[in-house]
Amino acid sequence: MLQTMVSPKKTAIFGSGPAGLMAATQLIRAGVGVKVFERRPSFGRKLLIAGSSGLNISHQASIQEFVDHYEGLESSVWQGFFRIFSPEDWISFVQSLGFETFVGTSSRYFVREMKASNLLRAWIAMLRELGVEFVPNQEFNLDTDLSGFDAVGFFLGGGSWEDREPVWPEVFRKRFGVKVHPFTPSNVGFEVAWSLAFLHESEGKPLKNIVFSTKKGSKAGELMVTRYGLEGTPIYFHGATGMAHLDLKPGLSDSAVLEKMKSVRENLSPIRRIKKVLGLNETALSLLFHQTTPSERESLETMATLVKRFPVELLSPRPLLEAISSKGGVELQEISIEPGSELMLKKHPGFFCGGEMLDWDAPTGGFLIQASVTQGAVAARGMLNWLQQGRTESGAQ
């Protein structure tokens, strides 16, 4: 439980994404003055983007499963973060704003009305009512005056879904002497050299009930065929440049697929046997026909093998502008993870960072937003500890 401050303190929050808003929530509830600065004219853009196709807020996974999906910080650190602010805490908070949640078939938590705009509106209204001041059109730069604040939280976001390259990394390097890694795309589609015939039949259509595998791992799900390649959760989890494979019939073994094809009594071609007995969707059938050679299509054994292990070369990830999230950001060695000073810049006591601006990574499906709001709460805990110690000699002076 966060303790209320004995005397009012002033804090600044830069960035109004989920992490920044959660930090502001924890601080204002503890009796601390909060001013939120946003470089855009409106607030919460990243939350609106995240909820553009259904507001997935978390996942019905154990804490250990959550931790296993994260890269960057050690597992024990993530465990400690979730003890401060857990998925249950986040879901309860969303519900406290008047929104019903539910668990979908994919074990992901959604907001019932599937709209981020109403949740964002309610969240900001609650913060305003509690006394948070929101300041739009204020980008953090080399000249930003931080001297009036007792602690500062930076939640400036990563490189994804930006209308231009973020300026804050260079500001952090020059102003704070902090190492910031370049951003690269994560949770992004990959380019594939499809044949024109396959695209003519299948562009914009799904490959359903498949298992996608690369050197990074395997995941069941659905992929979408695009003009440039593939999109979808399995490729966001395990996409990597090089050869990938698709199991188009994961419910059957290799031998069972072949036996079913051989069981057809009519003198049909292998592809027509597949269509008759395997129940593949039209996109998978188009893949087997248009992305194979005539000699491959003549062999029963070869086609059976391709059903279970269809090769797809992933040429390169799509640009950062199209990525759902990004890798890179503030070097984690620059950040304190010690209890009492969580997520504070080691070189600048009193300054805290969190969210996608830090160099960690996670897949979609509720894991990204959960980690962001959790880090917002953790940074707020660090800020409160700093203030409760009466320490205001931060680099803001």
CSV table of C-alpha atoms in Angstrom, one decimal:
chain,number,residue,atom,x,y,z
A,1,MET,CA,0.0,0.0,0.0
A,2,LEU,CA,1.4,3.4,-1.0
A,3,GLN,CA,1.6,5.8,1.9
A,4,THR,CA,0.2,9.4,1.7
A,5,MET,CA,2.8,12.1,1.8
A,6,VAL,CA,3.1,14.2,5.0
A,7,SER,CA,3.4,17.4,2.9
A,8,PRO,CA,2.5,18.0,-0.7
A,9,LYS,CA,5.3,17.5,-3.2
A,10,LYS,CA,5.5,18.4,-6.9
A,11,THR,CA,6.2,15.8,-9.6
A,12,ALA,CA,6.4,15.9,-13.4
A,13,ILE,CA,5.4,13.1,-15.7
A,14,PHE,CA,6.5,13.3,-19.3
A,15,GLY,CA,4.4,11.1,-21.6
A,16,SER,CA,0.8,10.2,-21.3
A,17,GLY,CA,0.8,6.6,-22.5
A,18,PRO,CA,-0.3,3.7,-20.2
A,19,ALA,CA,2.9,3.8,-18.1
A,20,GLY,CA,2.8,7.6,-17.6
A,21,LEU,CA,-0.9,7.6,-16.7
A,22,MET,CA,-0.4,4.8,-14.2
A,23,ALA,CA,2.5,6.6,-12.6
A,24,ALA,CA,0.3,9.7,-12.3
A,25,THR,CA,-2.5,7.6,-10.8
A,26,GLN,CA,-0.3,6.2,-8.1
A,27,LEU,CA,1.3,9.5,-7.3
A,28,ILE,CA,-1.9,11.6,-7.0
A,29,ARG,CA,-3.6,8.9,-4.9
A,30,ALA,CA,-0.7,9.2,-2.5
A,31,GLY,CA,-1.2,12.9,-2.1
A,32,VAL,CA,1.5,14.1,-4.4
A,33,GLY,CA,1.0,17.0,-6.9
A,34,VAL,CA,1.3,15.8,-10.5
A,35,LYS,CA,1.7,17.6,-13.8
A,36,VAL,CA,1.6,15.5,-17.0
A,37,PHE,CA,3.4,16.8,-20.0
A,38,GLU,CA,2.6,15.5,-23.5
A,39,ARG,CA,4.3,16.5,-26.8
A,40,ARG,CA,1.1,16.1,-28.8
A,41,PRO,CA,-2.1,18.2,-28.5
A,42,SER,CA,-4.0,15.2,-27.1
A,43,PHE,CA,-3.3,12.6,-24.5
A,44,GLY,CA,-3.0,8.8,-24.4
A,45,ARG,CA,-2.3,8.2,-28.1
A,46,LYS,CA,-0.5,4.8,-27.5
A,47,LEU,CA,-3.5,3.5,-25.6
A,48,LEU,CA,-5.8,4.5,-28.4
A,49,ILE,CA,-3.5,2.7,-30.9
A,50,ALA,CA,-3.3,-0.4,-28.7
A,51,GLY,CA,-7.1,-0.6,-28.6
A,52,SER,CA,-7.8,0.2,-32.2
A,53,SER,CA,-8.8,-3.4,-33.0
A,54,GLY,CA,-10.2,-4.4,-29.6
A,55,LEU,CA,-8.8,-3.4,-26.2
A,56,ASN,CA,-6.7,-6.3,-25.0
A,57,ILE,CA,-5.4,-5.2,-21.6
A,58,SER,CA,-3.7,-8.3,-20.1
A,59,HIS,CA,-3.5,-12.0,-20.2
A,60,GLN,CA,-4.8,-14.9,-18.1
A,61,ALA,CA,-1.3,-16.2,-17.4
A,62,SER,CA,0.5,-17.0,-14.2
A,63,ILE,CA,3.1,-14.5,-13.0
A,64,GLN,CA,5.8,-17.0,-14.0
A,65,GLU,CA,4.3,-17.2,-17.5
A,66,PHE,CA,4.3,-13.4,-17.7
A,67,VAL,CA,8.0,-13.3,-16.7
A,68,ASP,CA,8.9,-16.0,-19.2
A,69,HIS,CA,7.6,-13.8,-22.0
A,70,TYR,CA,9.8,-10.8,-21.2
A,71,GLU,CA,13.3,-10.0,-22.3
A,72,GLY,CA,15.7,-7.5,-20.8
A,73,LEU,CA,15.5,-7.5,-17.1
A,74,GLU,CA,16.2,-10.6,-15.0
A,75,SER,CA,13.3,-12.8,-14.0
A,76,SER,CA,13.6,-11.9,-10.4
A,77,VAL,CA,13.3,-8.2,-11.2
A,78,TRP,CA,10.1,-8.8,-13.2
A,79,GLN,CA,8.8,-10.9,-10.3
A,80,GLY,CA,9.4,-8.0,-7.9
A,81,PHE,CA,7.7,-5.6,-10.2
A,82,PHE,CA,4.6,-7.7,-10.3
A,83,ARG,CA,4.5,-7.9,-6.5
A,84,ILE,CA,4.2,-4.1,-6.6
A,85,PHE,CA,1.5,-4.0,-9.3
A,86,SER,CA,0.1,-7.3,-10.6
A,87,PRO,CA,-2.2,-8.1,-13.6
A,88,GLU,CA,-5.0,-8.5,-11.0
A,89,ASP,CA,-4.3,-4.9,-9.8
A,90,TRP,CA,-4.5,-3.6,-13.4
A,91,ILE,CA,-7.7,-5.4,-14.2
A,92,SER,CA,-9.2,-4.2,-10.9
A,93,PHE,CA,-8.2,-0.7,-11.8
A,94,VAL,CA,-9.9,-0.9,-15.2
A,95,GLN,CA,-13.0,-2.2,-13.5
A,96,SER,CA,-12.9,0.6,-11.0
A,97,LEU,CA,-13.3,3.0,-13.8
A,98,GLY,CA,-16.6,1.4,-14.7
A,99,PHE,CA,-15.6,-1.0,-17.4
A,100,GLU,CA,-16.4,-4.7,-17.6
A,101,THR,CA,-13.6,-7.1,-18.5
A,102,PHE,CA,-13.7,-10.6,-19.9
A,103,VAL,CA,-11.3,-13.4,-20.9
A,104,GLY,CA,-11.4,-14.3,-24.6
A,105,THR,CA,-10.8,-17.7,-26.1
A,106,SER,CA,-7.1,-16.8,-26.5
A,107,SER,CA,-6.8,-16.3,-22.7
A,108,ARG,CA,-6.4,-12.6,-23.2
A,109,TYR,CA,-8.3,-10.0,-21.1
A,110,PHE,CA,-10.4,-7.5,-23.0
A,111,VAL,CA,-12.6,-4.6,-22.1
A,112,ARG,CA,-16.1,-5.6,-22.9
A,113,GLU,CA,-17.0,-2.6,-25.1
A,114,MET,CA,-13.7,-3.1,-27.0
A,115,LYS,CA,-13.0,0.6,-27.2
A,116,ALA,CA,-9.9,2.4,-25.9
A,117,SER,CA,-11.3,5.9,-26.3
A,118,ASN,CA,-13.9,5.6,-23.5
A,119,LEU,CA,-11.4,4.0,-21.1
A,120,LEU,CA,-8.9,6.7,-21.8
A,121,ARG,CA,-11.5,9.4,-21.4
A,122,ALA,CA,-12.7,8.0,-18.0
A,123,TRP,CA,-9.1,7.6,-16.8
A,124,ILE,CA,-8.1,11.1,-17.6
A,125,ALA,CA,-11.3,12.5,-16.2
A,126,MET,CA,-10.6,10.7,-12.9
A,127,LEU,CA,-7.1,12.1,-12.8
A,128,ARG,CA,-8.2,15.6,-13.5
A,129,GLU,CA,-10.8,15.3,-10.7
A,130,LEU,CA,-8.1,14.2,-8.3
A,131,GLY,CA,-6.1,17.3,-9.2
A,132,VAL,CA,-3.6,16.1,-12.0
A,133,GLU,CA,-2.8,18.9,-14.3
A,134,PHE,CA,-2.4,18.0,-18.0
A,135,VAL,CA,-0.1,20.1,-20.3
A,136,PRO,CA,-0.3,19.4,-24.1
A,137,ASN,CA,2.2,20.4,-26.8
A,138,GLN,CA,5.2,20.2,-24.4
A,139,GLU,CA,8.0,18.1,-25.8
A,140,PHE,CA,10.9,17.2,-23.5
A,141,ASN,CA,14.1,18.8,-24.9
A,142,LEU,CA,17.5,20.2,-23.8
A,143,ASP,CA,15.9,23.4,-22.5
A,144,THR,CA,13.0,21.9,-20.5
A,145,ASP,CA,13.0,23.4,-17.0
A,146,LEU,CA,12.7,20.7,-14.4
A,147,SER,CA,13.8,22.8,-11.4
A,148,GLY,CA,10.3,23.2,-9.9
A,149,PHE,CA,9.8,19.5,-9.3
A,150,ASP,CA,10.8,17.3,-6.5
A,151,ALA,CA,10.9,14.2,-8.7
A,152,VAL,CA,10.4,13.5,-12.4
A,153,GLY,CA,9.1,10.5,-14.3
A,154,PHE,CA,9.9,9.9,-17.9
A,155,PHE,CA,7.5,7.7,-19.9
A,156,LEU,CA,8.4,8.9,-23.4
A,157,GLY,CA,7.7,5.7,-25.4
A,158,GLY,CA,9.7,3.8,-27.9
A,159,GLY,CA,10.1,4.1,-31.7
A,160,SER,CA,6.9,2.4,-32.9
A,161,TRP,CA,3.9,4.1,-34.3
A,162,GLU,CA,5.7,7.5,-34.3
A,163,ASP,CA,5.0,10.1,-36.9
A,164,ARG,CA,8.7,11.0,-36.8
A,165,GLU,CA,11.9,9.8,-35.1
A,166,PRO,CA,11.7,10.5,-31.4
A,167,VAL,CA,14.0,13.3,-30.2
A,168,TRP,CA,14.2,12.3,-26.6
A,169,PRO,CA,17.0,9.7,-27.0
A,170,GLU,CA,19.5,12.3,-28.2
A,171,VAL,CA,18.3,14.7,-25.5
A,172,PHE,CA,19.0,11.9,-22.9
A,173,ARG,CA,22.4,11.3,-24.3
A,174,LYS,CA,23.4,15.0,-24.3
A,175,ARG,CA,21.6,16.2,-21.2
A,176,PHE,CA,22.0,13.2,-18.9
A,177,GLY,CA,24.9,11.3,-20.3
A,178,VAL,CA,22.7,8.2,-20.5
A,179,LYS,CA,23.3,5.4,-23.0
A,180,VAL,CA,20.3,4.9,-25.3
A,181,HIS,CA,20.2,2.0,-27.8
A,182,PRO,CA,18.8,2.7,-31.3
A,183,PHE,CA,15.2,1.5,-31.8
A,184,THR,CA,14.5,-1.6,-34.0
A,185,PRO,CA,11.1,-3.0,-34.8
A,186,SER,CA,9.4,-5.7,-32.6
A,187,ASN,CA,6.0,-7.4,-32.9
A,188,VAL,CA,6.1,-6.7,-36.6
A,189,GLY,CA,5.2,-8.4,-39.8
A,190,PHE,CA,7.9,-9.9,-42.1
A,191,GLU,CA,8.4,-9.7,-45.9
A,192,VAL,CA,7.9,-12.8,-48.0
A,193,ALA,CA,8.4,-13.2,-51.8
A,194,TRP,CA,5.0,-14.4,-52.7
A,195,SER,CA,4.1,-15.4,-56.2
A,196,LEU,CA,1.7,-13.1,-58.0
A,197,ALA,CA,-0.8,-16.0,-58.4
A,198,PHE,CA,-0.9,-16.7,-54.7
A,199,LEU,CA,-1.3,-13.0,-53.9
A,200,HIS,CA,-4.2,-12.7,-56.4
A,201,GLU,CA,-6.1,-15.4,-54.6
A,202,SER,CA,-5.0,-14.9,-51.0
A,203,GLU,CA,-4.0,-11.3,-50.2
A,204,GLY,CA,-5.8,-10.1,-47.1
A,205,LYS,CA,-6.9,-13.7,-46.2
A,206,PRO,CA,-5.9,-15.7,-43.1
A,207,LEU,CA,-4.0,-18.9,-42.7
A,208,LYS,CA,-6.0,-20.4,-39.8
A,209,ASN,CA,-5.2,-23.1,-37.2
A,210,ILE,CA,-1.5,-23.3,-38.1
A,211,VAL,CA,1.7,-23.7,-36.1
A,212,PHE,CA,4.4,-21.2,-37.0
A,213,SER,CA,8.0,-22.2,-36.2
A,214,THR,CA,11.4,-20.5,-36.5
A,215,LYS,CA,14.7,-20.8,-34.7
A,216,LYS,CA,13.2,-18.7,-31.9
A,217,GLY,CA,10.3,-21.1,-31.2
A,218,SER,CA,6.9,-22.3,-32.3
A,219,LYS,CA,3.4,-20.9,-31.7
A,220,ALA,CA,-0.1,-21.9,-32.8
A,221,GLY,CA,-2.5,-19.3,-34.1
A,222,GLU,CA,-3.5,-17.5,-37.3
A,223,LEU,CA,-1.5,-15.5,-39.8
A,224,MET,CA,-2.6,-12.9,-42.3
A,225,VAL,CA,-1.3,-12.9,-45.9
A,226,THR,CA,-0.4,-9.4,-47.0
A,227,ARG,CA,1.0,-8.0,-50.3
A,228,TYR,CA,4.4,-7.9,-48.6
A,229,GLY,CA,4.4,-11.0,-46.5
A,230,LEU,CA,2.8,-12.1,-43.2
A,231,GLU,CA,1.3,-10.5,-40.1
A,232,GLY,CA,-0.1,-12.1,-36.9
A,233,THR,CA,0.5,-13.1,-33.4
A,234,PRO,CA,2.7,-16.2,-34.1
A,235,ILE,CA,5.1,-14.2,-36.2
A,236,TYR,CA,5.1,-11.4,-33.6
A,237,PHE,CA,6.2,-13.9,-31.0
A,238,HIS,CA,8.8,-15.8,-33.1
A,239,GLY,CA,9.5,-13.9,-36.3
A,240,ALA,CA,13.2,-14.0,-37.4
A,241,THR,CA,14.9,-13.4,-40.7
A,242,GLY,CA,15.6,-16.7,-42.4
A,243,MET,CA,13.6,-19.9,-42.9
A,244,ALA,CA,10.3,-20.4,-41.1
A,245,HIS,CA,7.9,-23.4,-41.3
A,246,LEU,CA,4.2,-23.7,-41.2
A,247,ASP,CA,2.3,-26.8,-39.9
A,248,LEU,CA,-0.9,-26.5,-41.8
A,249,LYS,CA,-2.5,-29.4,-40.0
A,250,PRO,CA,-1.2,-29.5,-36.5
A,251,GLY,CA,-3.9,-31.9,-35.3
A,252,LEU,CA,-2.5,-34.8,-37.3
A,253,SER,CA,0.9,-36.4,-37.3
A,254,ASP,CA,3.0,-36.7,-40.4
A,255,SER,CA,2.0,-40.3,-40.9
A,256,ALA,CA,-1.6,-39.6,-40.3
A,257,VAL,CA,-1.6,-36.9,-43.0
A,258,LEU,CA,-0.1,-39.3,-45.5
A,259,GLU,CA,-2.5,-42.1,-44.6
A,260,LYS,CA,-5.5,-39.9,-45.0
A,261,MET,CA,-4.3,-38.8,-48.5
A,262,LYS,CA,-3.7,-42.4,-49.5
A,263,SER,CA,-7.2,-43.4,-48.3
A,264,VAL,CA,-8.9,-41.5,-51.1
A,265,ARG,CA,-10.0,-44.2,-53.6
A,266,GLU,CA,-10.5,-41.9,-56.5
A,267,ASN,CA,-7.6,-41.3,-58.8
A,268,LEU,CA,-7.1,-37.7,-57.7
A,269,SER,CA,-4.0,-35.4,-57.7
A,270,PRO,CA,-2.3,-34.9,-54.3
A,271,ILE,CA,-3.7,-31.4,-54.0
A,272,ARG,CA,-7.2,-32.6,-54.6
A,273,ARG,CA,-6.8,-35.3,-52.1
A,274,ILE,CA,-5.6,-32.8,-49.5
A,275,LYS,CA,-8.7,-30.7,-50.3
A,276,LYS,CA,-11.0,-33.7,-49.9
A,277,VAL,CA,-9.8,-35.2,-46.6
A,278,LEU,CA,-7.7,-32.6,-44.6
A,279,GLY,CA,-10.1,-29.7,-44.3
A,280,LEU,CA,-7.6,-27.0,-44.9
A,281,ASN,CA,-8.9,-23.5,-45.4
A,282,GLU,CA,-8.7,-21.9,-48.9
A,283,THR,CA,-5.6,-19.9,-48.1
A,284,ALA,CA,-3.6,-23.0,-47.1
A,285,LEU,CA,-4.8,-24.8,-50.2
A,286,SER,CA,-3.7,-21.8,-52.3
A,287,LEU,CA,-0.3,-21.8,-50.6
A,288,LEU,CA,0.2,-25.5,-51.4
A,289,PHE,CA,-0.8,-24.9,-55.0
A,290,HIS,CA,0.9,-21.6,-55.9
A,291,GLN,CA,4.0,-21.7,-53.8
A,292,THR,CA,5.1,-25.2,-54.9
A,293,THR,CA,6.6,-26.6,-58.1
A,294,PRO,CA,4.8,-28.9,-60.6
A,295,SER,CA,7.1,-31.8,-59.6
A,296,GLU,CA,6.3,-31.3,-55.9
A,297,ARG,CA,2.6,-31.2,-56.6
A,298,GLU,CA,2.8,-34.6,-58.4
A,299,SER,CA,4.2,-36.4,-55.3
A,300,LEU,CA,1.9,-37.7,-52.6
A,301,GLU,CA,4.7,-38.0,-50.1
A,302,THR,CA,6.2,-34.6,-50.9
A,303,MET,CA,2.8,-32.8,-50.5
A,304,ALA,CA,2.1,-34.6,-47.3
A,305,THR,CA,5.5,-33.4,-45.9
A,306,LEU,CA,4.7,-29.8,-47.1
A,307,VAL,CA,1.4,-29.9,-45.2
A,308,LYS,CA,3.3,-30.5,-42.0
A,309,ARG,CA,6.4,-28.4,-42.7
A,310,PHE,CA,5.8,-25.8,-45.4
A,311,PRO,CA,8.9,-23.6,-45.8
A,312,VAL,CA,8.5,-19.8,-45.9
A,313,GLU,CA,11.6,-17.6,-46.1
A,314,LEU,CA,11.2,-14.5,-44.0
A,315,LEU,CA,13.3,-11.8,-45.8
A,316,SER,CA,13.2,-8.9,-43.4
A,317,PRO,CA,11.0,-7.3,-40.8
A,318,ARG,CA,8.7,-4.5,-41.8
A,319,PRO,CA,9.8,-0.9,-40.9
A,320,LEU,CA,9.7,0.5,-37.4
A,321,LEU,CA,6.9,2.8,-38.3
A,322,GLU,CA,4.6,-0.3,-38.8
A,323,ALA,CA,5.8,-2.1,-35.7
A,324,ILE,CA,3.5,-2.7,-32.7
A,325,SER,CA,6.4,-2.1,-30.4
A,326,SER,CA,10.2,-1.5,-30.5
A,327,LYS,CA,13.4,-2.9,-29.0
A,328,GLY,CA,16.0,-0.5,-27.9
A,329,GLY,CA,15.9,2.6,-25.6
A,330,VAL,CA,17.6,3.5,-22.3
A,331,GLU,CA,20.3,1.0,-21.4
A,332,LEU,CA,19.0,-1.1,-18.5
A,333,GLN,CA,22.4,-0.7,-16.7
A,334,GLU,CA,21.6,3.0,-16.4
A,335,ILE,CA,18.5,2.2,-14.3
A,336,SER,CA,18.3,1.2,-10.6
A,337,ILE,CA,16.4,-1.9,-9.7
A,338,GLU,CA,17.1,-1.7,-6.0
A,339,PRO,CA,14.1,-1.7,-3.6
A,340,GLY,CA,13.4,1.8,-2.7
A,341,SER,CA,14.8,3.4,-5.9
A,342,GLU,CA,13.2,1.2,-8.5
A,343,LEU,CA,13.6,2.6,-12.1
A,344,MET,CA,15.6,5.6,-11.1
A,345,LEU,CA,18.4,6.9,-13.3
A,346,LYS,CA,21.6,6.0,-11.4
A,347,LYS,CA,23.4,9.1,-12.7
A,348,HIS,CA,20.4,11.4,-11.8
A,349,PRO,CA,18.7,10.6,-8.5
A,350,GLY,CA,15.1,11.8,-8.5
A,351,PHE,CA,14.7,11.0,-12.2
A,352,PHE,CA,12.8,7.9,-13.1
A,353,CYS,CA,12.0,6.1,-16.3
A,354,GLY,CA,9.6,3.3,-17.4
A,355,GLY,CA,7.6,1.9,-20.2
A,356,GLU,CA,8.7,1.3,-23.8
A,357,MET,CA,11.5,3.9,-23.6
A,358,LEU,CA,13.5,1.3,-21.7
A,359,ASP,CA,15.4,-1.5,-23.5
A,360,TRP,CA,13.1,-4.5,-22.8
A,361,ASP,CA,10.8,-6.5,-25.1
A,362,ALA,CA,7.7,-8.5,-24.9
A,363,PRO,CA,5.1,-10.1,-27.4
A,364,THR,CA,1.6,-8.8,-27.9
A,365,GLY,CA,-1.4,-10.4,-26.4
A,366,GLY,CA,-1.6,-8.3,-23.2
A,367,PHE,CA,2.0,-8.7,-22.2
A,368,LEU,CA,3.2,-5.3,-23.5
A,369,ILE,CA,0.5,-3.1,-22.0
A,370,GLN,CA,0.7,-5.1,-18.7
A,371,ALA,CA,4.4,-4.5,-18.4
A,372,SER,CA,4.0,-0.9,-19.2
A,373,VAL,CA,1.4,-0.1,-16.6
A,374,THR,CA,3.3,-2.2,-14.1
A,375,GLN,CA,6.4,-0.2,-14.7
A,376,GLY,CA,4.5,3.0,-14.3
A,377,ALA,CA,3.3,1.9,-10.9
A,378,VAL,CA,6.8,0.7,-10.0
A,379,ALA,CA,8.4,4.0,-11.0
A,380,ALA,CA,5.8,5.8,-9.0
A,381,ARG,CA,6.7,3.6,-6.0
A,382,GLY,CA,10.4,4.6,-6.5
A,383,MET,CA,9.4,8.3,-6.7
A,384,LEU,CA,7.4,8.1,-3.5
A,385,ASN,CA,10.2,6.4,-1.7
A,386,TRP,CA,12.5,9.2,-2.9
A,387,LEU,CA,10.1,11.9,-1.7
A,388,GLN,CA,9.4,10.2,1.6
A,389,GLN,CA,13.1,10.3,2.4
A,390,GLY,CA,12.9,14.1,2.0
A,391,ARG,CA,15.4,13.9,-0.9
A,392,THR,CA,14.8,16.6,-3.5
A,393,GLU,CA,18.4,17.3,-4.5
A,394,SER,CA,17.8,15.6,-7.9
A,395,GLY,CA,19.3,16.5,-11.2
A,396,ALA,CA,16.3,18.7,-11.7
A,397,GLN,CA,18.0,21.5,-9.8
